[in-house]
Short mmCIF file of C-alpha atoms and ligand atoms in Angstrom, two decimals:
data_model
loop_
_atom_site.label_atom_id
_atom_site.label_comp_id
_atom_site.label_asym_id
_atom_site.label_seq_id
_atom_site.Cartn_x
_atom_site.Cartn_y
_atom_site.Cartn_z
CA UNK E 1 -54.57 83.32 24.07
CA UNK E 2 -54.03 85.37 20.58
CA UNK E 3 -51.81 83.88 18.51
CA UNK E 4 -50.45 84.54 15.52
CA UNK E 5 -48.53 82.01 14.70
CA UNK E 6 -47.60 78.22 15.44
CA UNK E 7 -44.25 79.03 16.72
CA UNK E 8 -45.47 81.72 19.26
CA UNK E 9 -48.33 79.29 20.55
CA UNK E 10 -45.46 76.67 21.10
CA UNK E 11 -43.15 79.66 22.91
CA UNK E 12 -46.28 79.67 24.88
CA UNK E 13 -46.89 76.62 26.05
CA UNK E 14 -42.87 76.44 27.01
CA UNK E 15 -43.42 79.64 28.84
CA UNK E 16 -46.39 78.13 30.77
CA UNK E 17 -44.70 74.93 31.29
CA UNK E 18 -47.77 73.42 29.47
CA UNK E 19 -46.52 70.02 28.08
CA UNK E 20 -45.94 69.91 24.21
CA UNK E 21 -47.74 66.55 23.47
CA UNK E 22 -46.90 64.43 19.95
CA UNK E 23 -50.04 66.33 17.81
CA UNK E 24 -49.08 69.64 18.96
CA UNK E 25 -46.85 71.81 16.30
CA UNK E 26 -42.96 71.92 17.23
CA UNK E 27 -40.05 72.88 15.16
CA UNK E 28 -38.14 70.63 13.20
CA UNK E 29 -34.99 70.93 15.20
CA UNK E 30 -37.22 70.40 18.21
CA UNK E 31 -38.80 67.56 17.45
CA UNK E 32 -34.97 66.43 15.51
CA UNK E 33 -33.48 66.57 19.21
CA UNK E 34 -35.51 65.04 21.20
CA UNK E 35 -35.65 61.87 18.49
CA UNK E 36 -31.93 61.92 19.01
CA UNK E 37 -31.81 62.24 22.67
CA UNK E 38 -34.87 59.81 23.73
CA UNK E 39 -33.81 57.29 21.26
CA UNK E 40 -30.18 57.42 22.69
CA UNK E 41 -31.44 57.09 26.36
CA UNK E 42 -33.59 54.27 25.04
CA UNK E 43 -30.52 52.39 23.17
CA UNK E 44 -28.43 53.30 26.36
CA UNK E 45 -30.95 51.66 29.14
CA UNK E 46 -30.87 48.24 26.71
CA UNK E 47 -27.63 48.57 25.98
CA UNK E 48 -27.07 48.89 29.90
CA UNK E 49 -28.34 45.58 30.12
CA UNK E 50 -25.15 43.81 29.10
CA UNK E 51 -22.97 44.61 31.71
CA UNK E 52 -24.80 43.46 34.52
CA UNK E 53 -25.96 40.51 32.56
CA UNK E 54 -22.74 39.46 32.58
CA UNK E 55 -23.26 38.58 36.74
CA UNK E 56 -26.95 37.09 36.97
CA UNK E 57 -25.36 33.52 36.60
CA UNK E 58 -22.78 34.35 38.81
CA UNK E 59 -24.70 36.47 41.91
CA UNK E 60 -23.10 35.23 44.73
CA UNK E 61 -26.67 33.90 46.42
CA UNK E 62 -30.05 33.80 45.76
CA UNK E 63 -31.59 37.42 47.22
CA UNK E 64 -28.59 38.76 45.09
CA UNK E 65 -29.34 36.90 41.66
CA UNK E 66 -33.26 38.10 41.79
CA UNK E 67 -32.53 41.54 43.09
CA UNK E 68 -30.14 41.37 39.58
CA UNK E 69 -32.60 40.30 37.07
CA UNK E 70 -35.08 41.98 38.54
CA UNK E 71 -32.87 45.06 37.89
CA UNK E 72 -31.86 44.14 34.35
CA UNK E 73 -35.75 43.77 33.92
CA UNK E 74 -36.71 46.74 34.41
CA UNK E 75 -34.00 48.26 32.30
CA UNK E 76 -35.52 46.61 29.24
CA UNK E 77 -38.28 48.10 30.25
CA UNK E 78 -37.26 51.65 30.62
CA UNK E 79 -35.93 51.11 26.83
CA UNK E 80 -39.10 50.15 25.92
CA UNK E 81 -40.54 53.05 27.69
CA UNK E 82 -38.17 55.33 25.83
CA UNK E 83 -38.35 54.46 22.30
CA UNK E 84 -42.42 54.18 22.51
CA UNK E 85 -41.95 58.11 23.54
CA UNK E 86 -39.51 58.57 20.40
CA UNK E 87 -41.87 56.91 18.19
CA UNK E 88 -44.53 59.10 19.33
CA UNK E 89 -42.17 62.02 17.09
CA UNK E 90 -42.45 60.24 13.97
CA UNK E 91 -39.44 57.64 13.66
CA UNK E 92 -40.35 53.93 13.47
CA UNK E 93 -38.97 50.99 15.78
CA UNK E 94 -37.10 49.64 13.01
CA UNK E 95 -34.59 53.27 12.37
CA UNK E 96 -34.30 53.32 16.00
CA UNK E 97 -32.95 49.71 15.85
CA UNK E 98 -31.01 50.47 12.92
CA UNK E 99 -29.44 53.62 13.84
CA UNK E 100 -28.18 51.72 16.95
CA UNK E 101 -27.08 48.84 14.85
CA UNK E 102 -24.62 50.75 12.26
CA UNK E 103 -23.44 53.01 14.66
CA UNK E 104 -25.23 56.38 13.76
CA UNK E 105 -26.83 56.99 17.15
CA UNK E 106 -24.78 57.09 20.58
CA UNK E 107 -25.77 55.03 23.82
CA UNK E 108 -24.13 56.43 27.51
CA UNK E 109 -20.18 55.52 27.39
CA UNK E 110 -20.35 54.10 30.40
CA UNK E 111 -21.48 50.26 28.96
CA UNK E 112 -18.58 50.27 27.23
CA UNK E 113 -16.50 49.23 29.93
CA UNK E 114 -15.66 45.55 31.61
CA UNK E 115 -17.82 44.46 34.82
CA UNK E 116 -14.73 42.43 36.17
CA UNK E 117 -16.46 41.70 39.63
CA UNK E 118 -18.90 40.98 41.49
CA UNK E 119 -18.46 44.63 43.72
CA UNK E 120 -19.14 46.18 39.80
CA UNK E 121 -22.77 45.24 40.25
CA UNK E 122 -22.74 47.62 43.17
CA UNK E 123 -20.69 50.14 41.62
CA UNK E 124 -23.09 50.47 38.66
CA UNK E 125 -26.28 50.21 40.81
CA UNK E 126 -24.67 52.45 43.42
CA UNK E 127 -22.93 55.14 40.96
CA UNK E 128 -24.34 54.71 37.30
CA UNK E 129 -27.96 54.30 38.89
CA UNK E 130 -27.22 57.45 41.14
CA UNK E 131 -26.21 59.34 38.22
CA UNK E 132 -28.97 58.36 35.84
CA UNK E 133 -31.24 59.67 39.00
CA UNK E 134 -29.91 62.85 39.19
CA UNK E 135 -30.15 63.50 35.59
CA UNK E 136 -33.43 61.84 35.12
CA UNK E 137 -35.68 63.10 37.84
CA UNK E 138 -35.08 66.63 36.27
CA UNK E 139 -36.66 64.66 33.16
CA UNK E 140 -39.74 64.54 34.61
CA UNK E 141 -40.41 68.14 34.10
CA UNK E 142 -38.85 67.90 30.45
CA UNK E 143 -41.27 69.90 27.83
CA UNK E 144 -42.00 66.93 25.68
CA UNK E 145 -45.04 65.31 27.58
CA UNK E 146 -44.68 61.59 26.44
CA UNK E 147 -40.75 61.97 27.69
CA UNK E 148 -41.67 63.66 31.43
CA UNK E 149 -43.83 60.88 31.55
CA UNK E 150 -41.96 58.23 30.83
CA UNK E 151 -39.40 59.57 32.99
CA UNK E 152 -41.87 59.05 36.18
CA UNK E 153 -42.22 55.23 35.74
CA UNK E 154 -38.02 54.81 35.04
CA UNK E 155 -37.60 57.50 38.08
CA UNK E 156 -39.61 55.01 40.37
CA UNK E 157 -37.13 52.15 38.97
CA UNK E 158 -34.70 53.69 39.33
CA UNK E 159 -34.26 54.51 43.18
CA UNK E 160 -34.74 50.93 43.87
CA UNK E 161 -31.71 50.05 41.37
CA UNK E 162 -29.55 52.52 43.06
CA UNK E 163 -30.31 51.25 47.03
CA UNK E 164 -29.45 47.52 45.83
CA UNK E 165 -26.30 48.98 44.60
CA UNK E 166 -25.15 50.80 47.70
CA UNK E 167 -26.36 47.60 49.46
CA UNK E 168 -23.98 45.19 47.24
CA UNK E 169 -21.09 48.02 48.59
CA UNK E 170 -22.03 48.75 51.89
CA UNK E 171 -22.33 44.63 52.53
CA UNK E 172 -18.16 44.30 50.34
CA UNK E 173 -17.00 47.52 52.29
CA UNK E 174 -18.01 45.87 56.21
CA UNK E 175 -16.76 42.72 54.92
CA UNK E 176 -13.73 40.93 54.66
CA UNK E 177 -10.41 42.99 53.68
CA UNK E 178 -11.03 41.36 50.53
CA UNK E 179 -14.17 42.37 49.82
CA UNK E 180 -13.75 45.93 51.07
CA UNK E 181 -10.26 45.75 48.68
CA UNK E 182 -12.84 44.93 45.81
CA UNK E 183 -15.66 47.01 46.53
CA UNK E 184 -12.53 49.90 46.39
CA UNK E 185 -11.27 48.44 42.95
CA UNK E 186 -14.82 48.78 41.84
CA UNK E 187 -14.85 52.59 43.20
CA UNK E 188 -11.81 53.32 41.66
CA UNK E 189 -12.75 51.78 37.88
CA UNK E 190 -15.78 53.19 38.03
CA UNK E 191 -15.93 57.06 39.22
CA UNK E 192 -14.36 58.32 36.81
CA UNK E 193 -16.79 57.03 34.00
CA UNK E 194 -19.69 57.63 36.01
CA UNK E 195 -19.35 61.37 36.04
CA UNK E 196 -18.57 61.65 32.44
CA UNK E 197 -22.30 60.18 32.21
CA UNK E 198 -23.07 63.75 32.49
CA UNK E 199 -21.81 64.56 28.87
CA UNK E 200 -19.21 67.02 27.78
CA UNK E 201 -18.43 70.57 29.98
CA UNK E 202 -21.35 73.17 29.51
CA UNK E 203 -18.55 75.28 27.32
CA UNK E 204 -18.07 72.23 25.23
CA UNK E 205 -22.00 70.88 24.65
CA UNK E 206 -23.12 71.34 21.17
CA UNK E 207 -26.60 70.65 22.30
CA UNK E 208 -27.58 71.98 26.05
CA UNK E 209 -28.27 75.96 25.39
CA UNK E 210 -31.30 74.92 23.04
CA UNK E 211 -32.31 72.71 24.98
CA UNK E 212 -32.17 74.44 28.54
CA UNK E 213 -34.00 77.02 26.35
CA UNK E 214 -36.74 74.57 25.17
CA UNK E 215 -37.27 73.34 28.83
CA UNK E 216 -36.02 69.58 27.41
CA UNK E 217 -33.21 70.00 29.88
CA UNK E 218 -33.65 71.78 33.68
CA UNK E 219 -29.88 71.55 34.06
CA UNK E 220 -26.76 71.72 32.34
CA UNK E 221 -24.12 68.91 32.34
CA UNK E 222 -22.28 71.01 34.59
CA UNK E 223 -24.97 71.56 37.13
CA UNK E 224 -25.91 67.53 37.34
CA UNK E 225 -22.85 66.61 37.89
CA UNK E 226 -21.74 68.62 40.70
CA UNK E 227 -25.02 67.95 42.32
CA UNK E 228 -24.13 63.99 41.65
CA UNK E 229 -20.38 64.65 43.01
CA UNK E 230 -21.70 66.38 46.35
CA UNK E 231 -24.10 64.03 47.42
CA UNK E 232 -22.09 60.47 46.23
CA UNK E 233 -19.10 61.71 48.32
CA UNK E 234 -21.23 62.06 51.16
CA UNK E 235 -22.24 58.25 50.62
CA UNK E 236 -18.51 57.01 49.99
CA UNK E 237 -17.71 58.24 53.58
CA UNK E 238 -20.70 56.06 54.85
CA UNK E 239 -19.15 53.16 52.70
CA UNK E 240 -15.60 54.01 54.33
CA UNK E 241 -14.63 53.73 50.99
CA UNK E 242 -12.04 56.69 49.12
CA UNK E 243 -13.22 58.47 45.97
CA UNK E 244 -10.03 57.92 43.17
CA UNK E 245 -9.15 61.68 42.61
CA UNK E 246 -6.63 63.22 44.77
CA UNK E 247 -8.08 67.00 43.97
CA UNK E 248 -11.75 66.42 45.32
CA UNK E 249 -12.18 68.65 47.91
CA UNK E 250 -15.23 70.19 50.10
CA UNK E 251 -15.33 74.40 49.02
CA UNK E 252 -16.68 76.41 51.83
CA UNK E 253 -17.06 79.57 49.74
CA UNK E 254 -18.65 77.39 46.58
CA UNK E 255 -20.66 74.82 48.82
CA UNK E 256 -19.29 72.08 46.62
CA UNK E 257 -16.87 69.66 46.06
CA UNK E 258 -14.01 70.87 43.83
CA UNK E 259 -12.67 67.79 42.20
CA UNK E 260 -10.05 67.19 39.70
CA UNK E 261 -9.60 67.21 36.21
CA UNK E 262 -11.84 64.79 33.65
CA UNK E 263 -10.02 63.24 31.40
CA UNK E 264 -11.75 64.09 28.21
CA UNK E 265 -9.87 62.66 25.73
CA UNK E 266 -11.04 59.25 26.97
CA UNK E 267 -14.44 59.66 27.26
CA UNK E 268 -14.51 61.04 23.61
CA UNK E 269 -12.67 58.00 22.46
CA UNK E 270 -15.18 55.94 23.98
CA UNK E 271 -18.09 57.76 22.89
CA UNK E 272 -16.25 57.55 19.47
CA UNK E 273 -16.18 53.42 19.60
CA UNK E 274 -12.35 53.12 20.60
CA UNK E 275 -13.48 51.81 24.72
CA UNK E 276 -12.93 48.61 25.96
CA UNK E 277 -15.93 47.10 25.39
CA UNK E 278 -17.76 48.72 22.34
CA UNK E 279 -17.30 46.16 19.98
CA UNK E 280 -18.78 42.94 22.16
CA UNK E 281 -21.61 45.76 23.36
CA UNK E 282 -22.82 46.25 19.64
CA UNK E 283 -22.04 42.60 18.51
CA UNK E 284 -24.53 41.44 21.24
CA UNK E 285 -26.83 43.91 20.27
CA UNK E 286 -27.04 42.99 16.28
CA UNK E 287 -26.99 39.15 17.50
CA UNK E 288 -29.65 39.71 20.04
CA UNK E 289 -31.79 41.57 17.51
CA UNK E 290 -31.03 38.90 14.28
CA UNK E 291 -31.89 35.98 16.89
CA UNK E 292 -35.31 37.93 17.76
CA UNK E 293 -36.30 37.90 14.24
CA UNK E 294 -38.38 34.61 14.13
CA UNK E 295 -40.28 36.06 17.35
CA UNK E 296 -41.27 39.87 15.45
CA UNK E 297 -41.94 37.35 11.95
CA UNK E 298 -44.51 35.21 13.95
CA UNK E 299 -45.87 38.23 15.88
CA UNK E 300 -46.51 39.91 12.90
CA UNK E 301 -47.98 37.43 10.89
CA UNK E 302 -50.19 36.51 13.59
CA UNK E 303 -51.27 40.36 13.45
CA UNK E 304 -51.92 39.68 9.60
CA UNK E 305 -54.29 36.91 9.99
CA UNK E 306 -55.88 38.56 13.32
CA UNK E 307 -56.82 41.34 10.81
CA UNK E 308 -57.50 39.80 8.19
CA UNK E 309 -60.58 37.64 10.04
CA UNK E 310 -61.52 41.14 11.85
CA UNK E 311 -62.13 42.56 8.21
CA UNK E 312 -64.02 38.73 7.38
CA UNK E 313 -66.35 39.19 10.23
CA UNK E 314 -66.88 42.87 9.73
CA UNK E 315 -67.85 42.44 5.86
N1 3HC D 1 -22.20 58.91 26.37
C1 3HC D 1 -22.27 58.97 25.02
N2 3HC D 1 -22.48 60.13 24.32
C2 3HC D 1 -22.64 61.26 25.06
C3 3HC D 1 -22.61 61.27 26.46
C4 3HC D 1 -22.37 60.02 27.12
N3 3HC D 1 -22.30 59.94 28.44
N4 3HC D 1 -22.80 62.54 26.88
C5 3HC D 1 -22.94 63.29 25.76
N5 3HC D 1 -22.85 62.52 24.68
C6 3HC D 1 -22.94 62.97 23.29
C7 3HC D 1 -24.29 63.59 23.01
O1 3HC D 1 -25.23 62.60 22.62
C8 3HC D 1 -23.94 64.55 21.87
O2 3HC D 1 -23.82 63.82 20.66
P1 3HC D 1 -24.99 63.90 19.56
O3 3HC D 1 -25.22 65.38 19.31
O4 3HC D 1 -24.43 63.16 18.39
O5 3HC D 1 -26.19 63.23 20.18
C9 3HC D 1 -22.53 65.00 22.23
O6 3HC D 1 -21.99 64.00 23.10
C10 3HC D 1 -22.48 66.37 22.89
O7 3HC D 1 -23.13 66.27 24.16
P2 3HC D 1 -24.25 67.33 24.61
O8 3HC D 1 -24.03 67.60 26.04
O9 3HC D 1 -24.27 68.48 23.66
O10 3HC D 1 -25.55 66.44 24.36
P3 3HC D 1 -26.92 66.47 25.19
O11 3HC D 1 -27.40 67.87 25.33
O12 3HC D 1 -27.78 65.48 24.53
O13 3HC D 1 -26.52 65.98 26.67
C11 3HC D 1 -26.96 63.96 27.93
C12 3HC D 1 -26.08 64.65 26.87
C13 3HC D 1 -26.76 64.69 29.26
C14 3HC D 1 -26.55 62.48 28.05
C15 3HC D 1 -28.42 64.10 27.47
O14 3HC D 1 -28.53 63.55 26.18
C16 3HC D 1 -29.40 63.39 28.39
O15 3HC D 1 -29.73 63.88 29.45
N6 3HC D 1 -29.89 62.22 27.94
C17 3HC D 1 -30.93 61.52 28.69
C18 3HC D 1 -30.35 60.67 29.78
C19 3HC D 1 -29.48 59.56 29.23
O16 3HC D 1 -29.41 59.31 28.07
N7 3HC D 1 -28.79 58.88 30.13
C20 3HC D 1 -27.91 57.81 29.69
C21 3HC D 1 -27.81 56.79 30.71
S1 3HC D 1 -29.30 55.90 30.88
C22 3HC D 1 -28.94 54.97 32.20
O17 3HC D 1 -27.95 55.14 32.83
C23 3HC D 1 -29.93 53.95 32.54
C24 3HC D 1 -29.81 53.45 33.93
O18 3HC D 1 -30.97 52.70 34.20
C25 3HC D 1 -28.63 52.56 34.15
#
């Protein structure tokens, strides 16, 4: 391979679909977008915690309350996943932390809302887990190496999360009339946001043309979240359960589901701190991370002195 410069070997390796891995030469604004968008899916999978944390005291049996922290698990763990891939691009624990903490980096606008029953722990596995799916398997074939592979191990995750959703429904929606009334409530709160997950209209994202063009996205916003909207339909009919929008409607000629308008505005207030629940969502987060101090303090010290008598016994 001639090459005669770093930025056509890296045009290369795009072109070849040969991973870019953390010691390989990238651009600046490369390397700047994937810090901000692996460190936001990071803070977004621990942020996602909350929510469903909310319900592992009050799972309504025992299979339920394990399936749950199982789930909430294994969201810390995708976050963990996430920012040791962001790291790997030069930014330390700590910024990531800190960004989060005074507001300066974004999480998914969908944790800032209310889980007001128990049906929302089906809703989210069912519909939030669905639509981090569909926009994360395409992540497994993102350029940046540590990222696609990182996205593997959360893709695995993530399928489970989603089935113990639709379970939770499918169980509320062949119930009682009450519980198929509240798996519906939990439909109807929860569409809406769940599509917006996709981010902003194709003609109105700031960020997806570079990065459809550096192979970090697959798909645009657009493209996910039809796919998401013609396949979750499908599963609401199963459910006997009816999607909230009035204009969602199977197009022969497109082979999708038209569906009605987003209401932008909100999700832009949300994403802007204004939604229901941005304010407890960050206060946990600071709390959570000032009442984890004493555990990073011993950890590190005992790295000191672990050192230290390393160095002893080597001299
Ligand atoms: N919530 C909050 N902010 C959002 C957003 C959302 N749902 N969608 C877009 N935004 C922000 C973007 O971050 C960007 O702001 P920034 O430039 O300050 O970062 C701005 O809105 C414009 O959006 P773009 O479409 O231009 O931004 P991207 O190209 O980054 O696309 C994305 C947005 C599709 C969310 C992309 O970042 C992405 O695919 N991220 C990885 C997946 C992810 O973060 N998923 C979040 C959910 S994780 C989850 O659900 C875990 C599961 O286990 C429950």
């Amino acid at each position: 391979m001639t090459v005669h410069s770093f930025e056509e070997h890296f045009e290369q390796k795009l072109d070849k679909d040969i991973a870019i891995e953390p010691r390989d030469w990238m651009p600046d604004t490369y390397r700047k977008t994937l810090i901000r968008q692996i460190s936001q899916h990071a803070h977004s999978e621990i942020v996602g915690m909350l929510p469903e944390g909310n319900w592992i005291t009050r799972a309504p049996s025992l299979r339920r309350k394990a399936v749950l922290l199982a789930k909430v698990q294994d969201e810390a763990g995708h976050g963990l996943y996430l920012y040791s891939a962001a790291e790997t691009l030069g930014i330390s624990r700590d910024e990531l932390y800190d960004q989060l903490h005074t507001g300066k980096a974004k999480y998914s606008s969908i944790f800032n809302y209310p889980t007001l029953t128990w049906a929302d722990m089906g809703a989210i596995g069912w519909l939030v887990d669905g639509a981090a799916i569909m926009n994360q398997v395409p992540l497994c074939r993102t350029s940046y190496g540590p990222y696609a592979r990182a996205m593997v191990r959360v893709c695995k995750e993530e399928s489970f999360h989603q089935r113990q959703g639709f379970e939770i429904m499918l169980t509320l929606s062949k119930g009682t009339e009450v519980q198929k009334k509240m798996a519906q409530d939990a439909l109807n709160r929860w569409w809406w946001p769940s599509i917006m997950m996709f981010g902003p209209p194709d003609d109105n994202s700031p960020n997806t043309e570079m990065s459809m063009r550096w192979k970090i996205k697959r798909f645009t916003n657009d493209e996910l979240r039809q796919k998401f909207i013609d396949v979750t339909v499908e599963q609401a009919k199963i459910l006997g359960l009816t999607i909230p929008d009035a204009d969602l409607k199977w197009n022969e000629e497109r082979g999708h589901y038209d569906y009605g308008a987003i209401n932008w505005e909100e999700f832009w207030n949300v994403v802007k701190g204004n939604g229901p629940c941005n304010k407890e969502r960050l206060e946990a987060r600071k709390k959570a991370w000032e009442n984890g101090a004493w555990v990073r303090d011993a950890a590190n010290a005992y790295a000191e002195k672990r050192k230290k008598r390393l160095q002893q016994q080597a001299a």
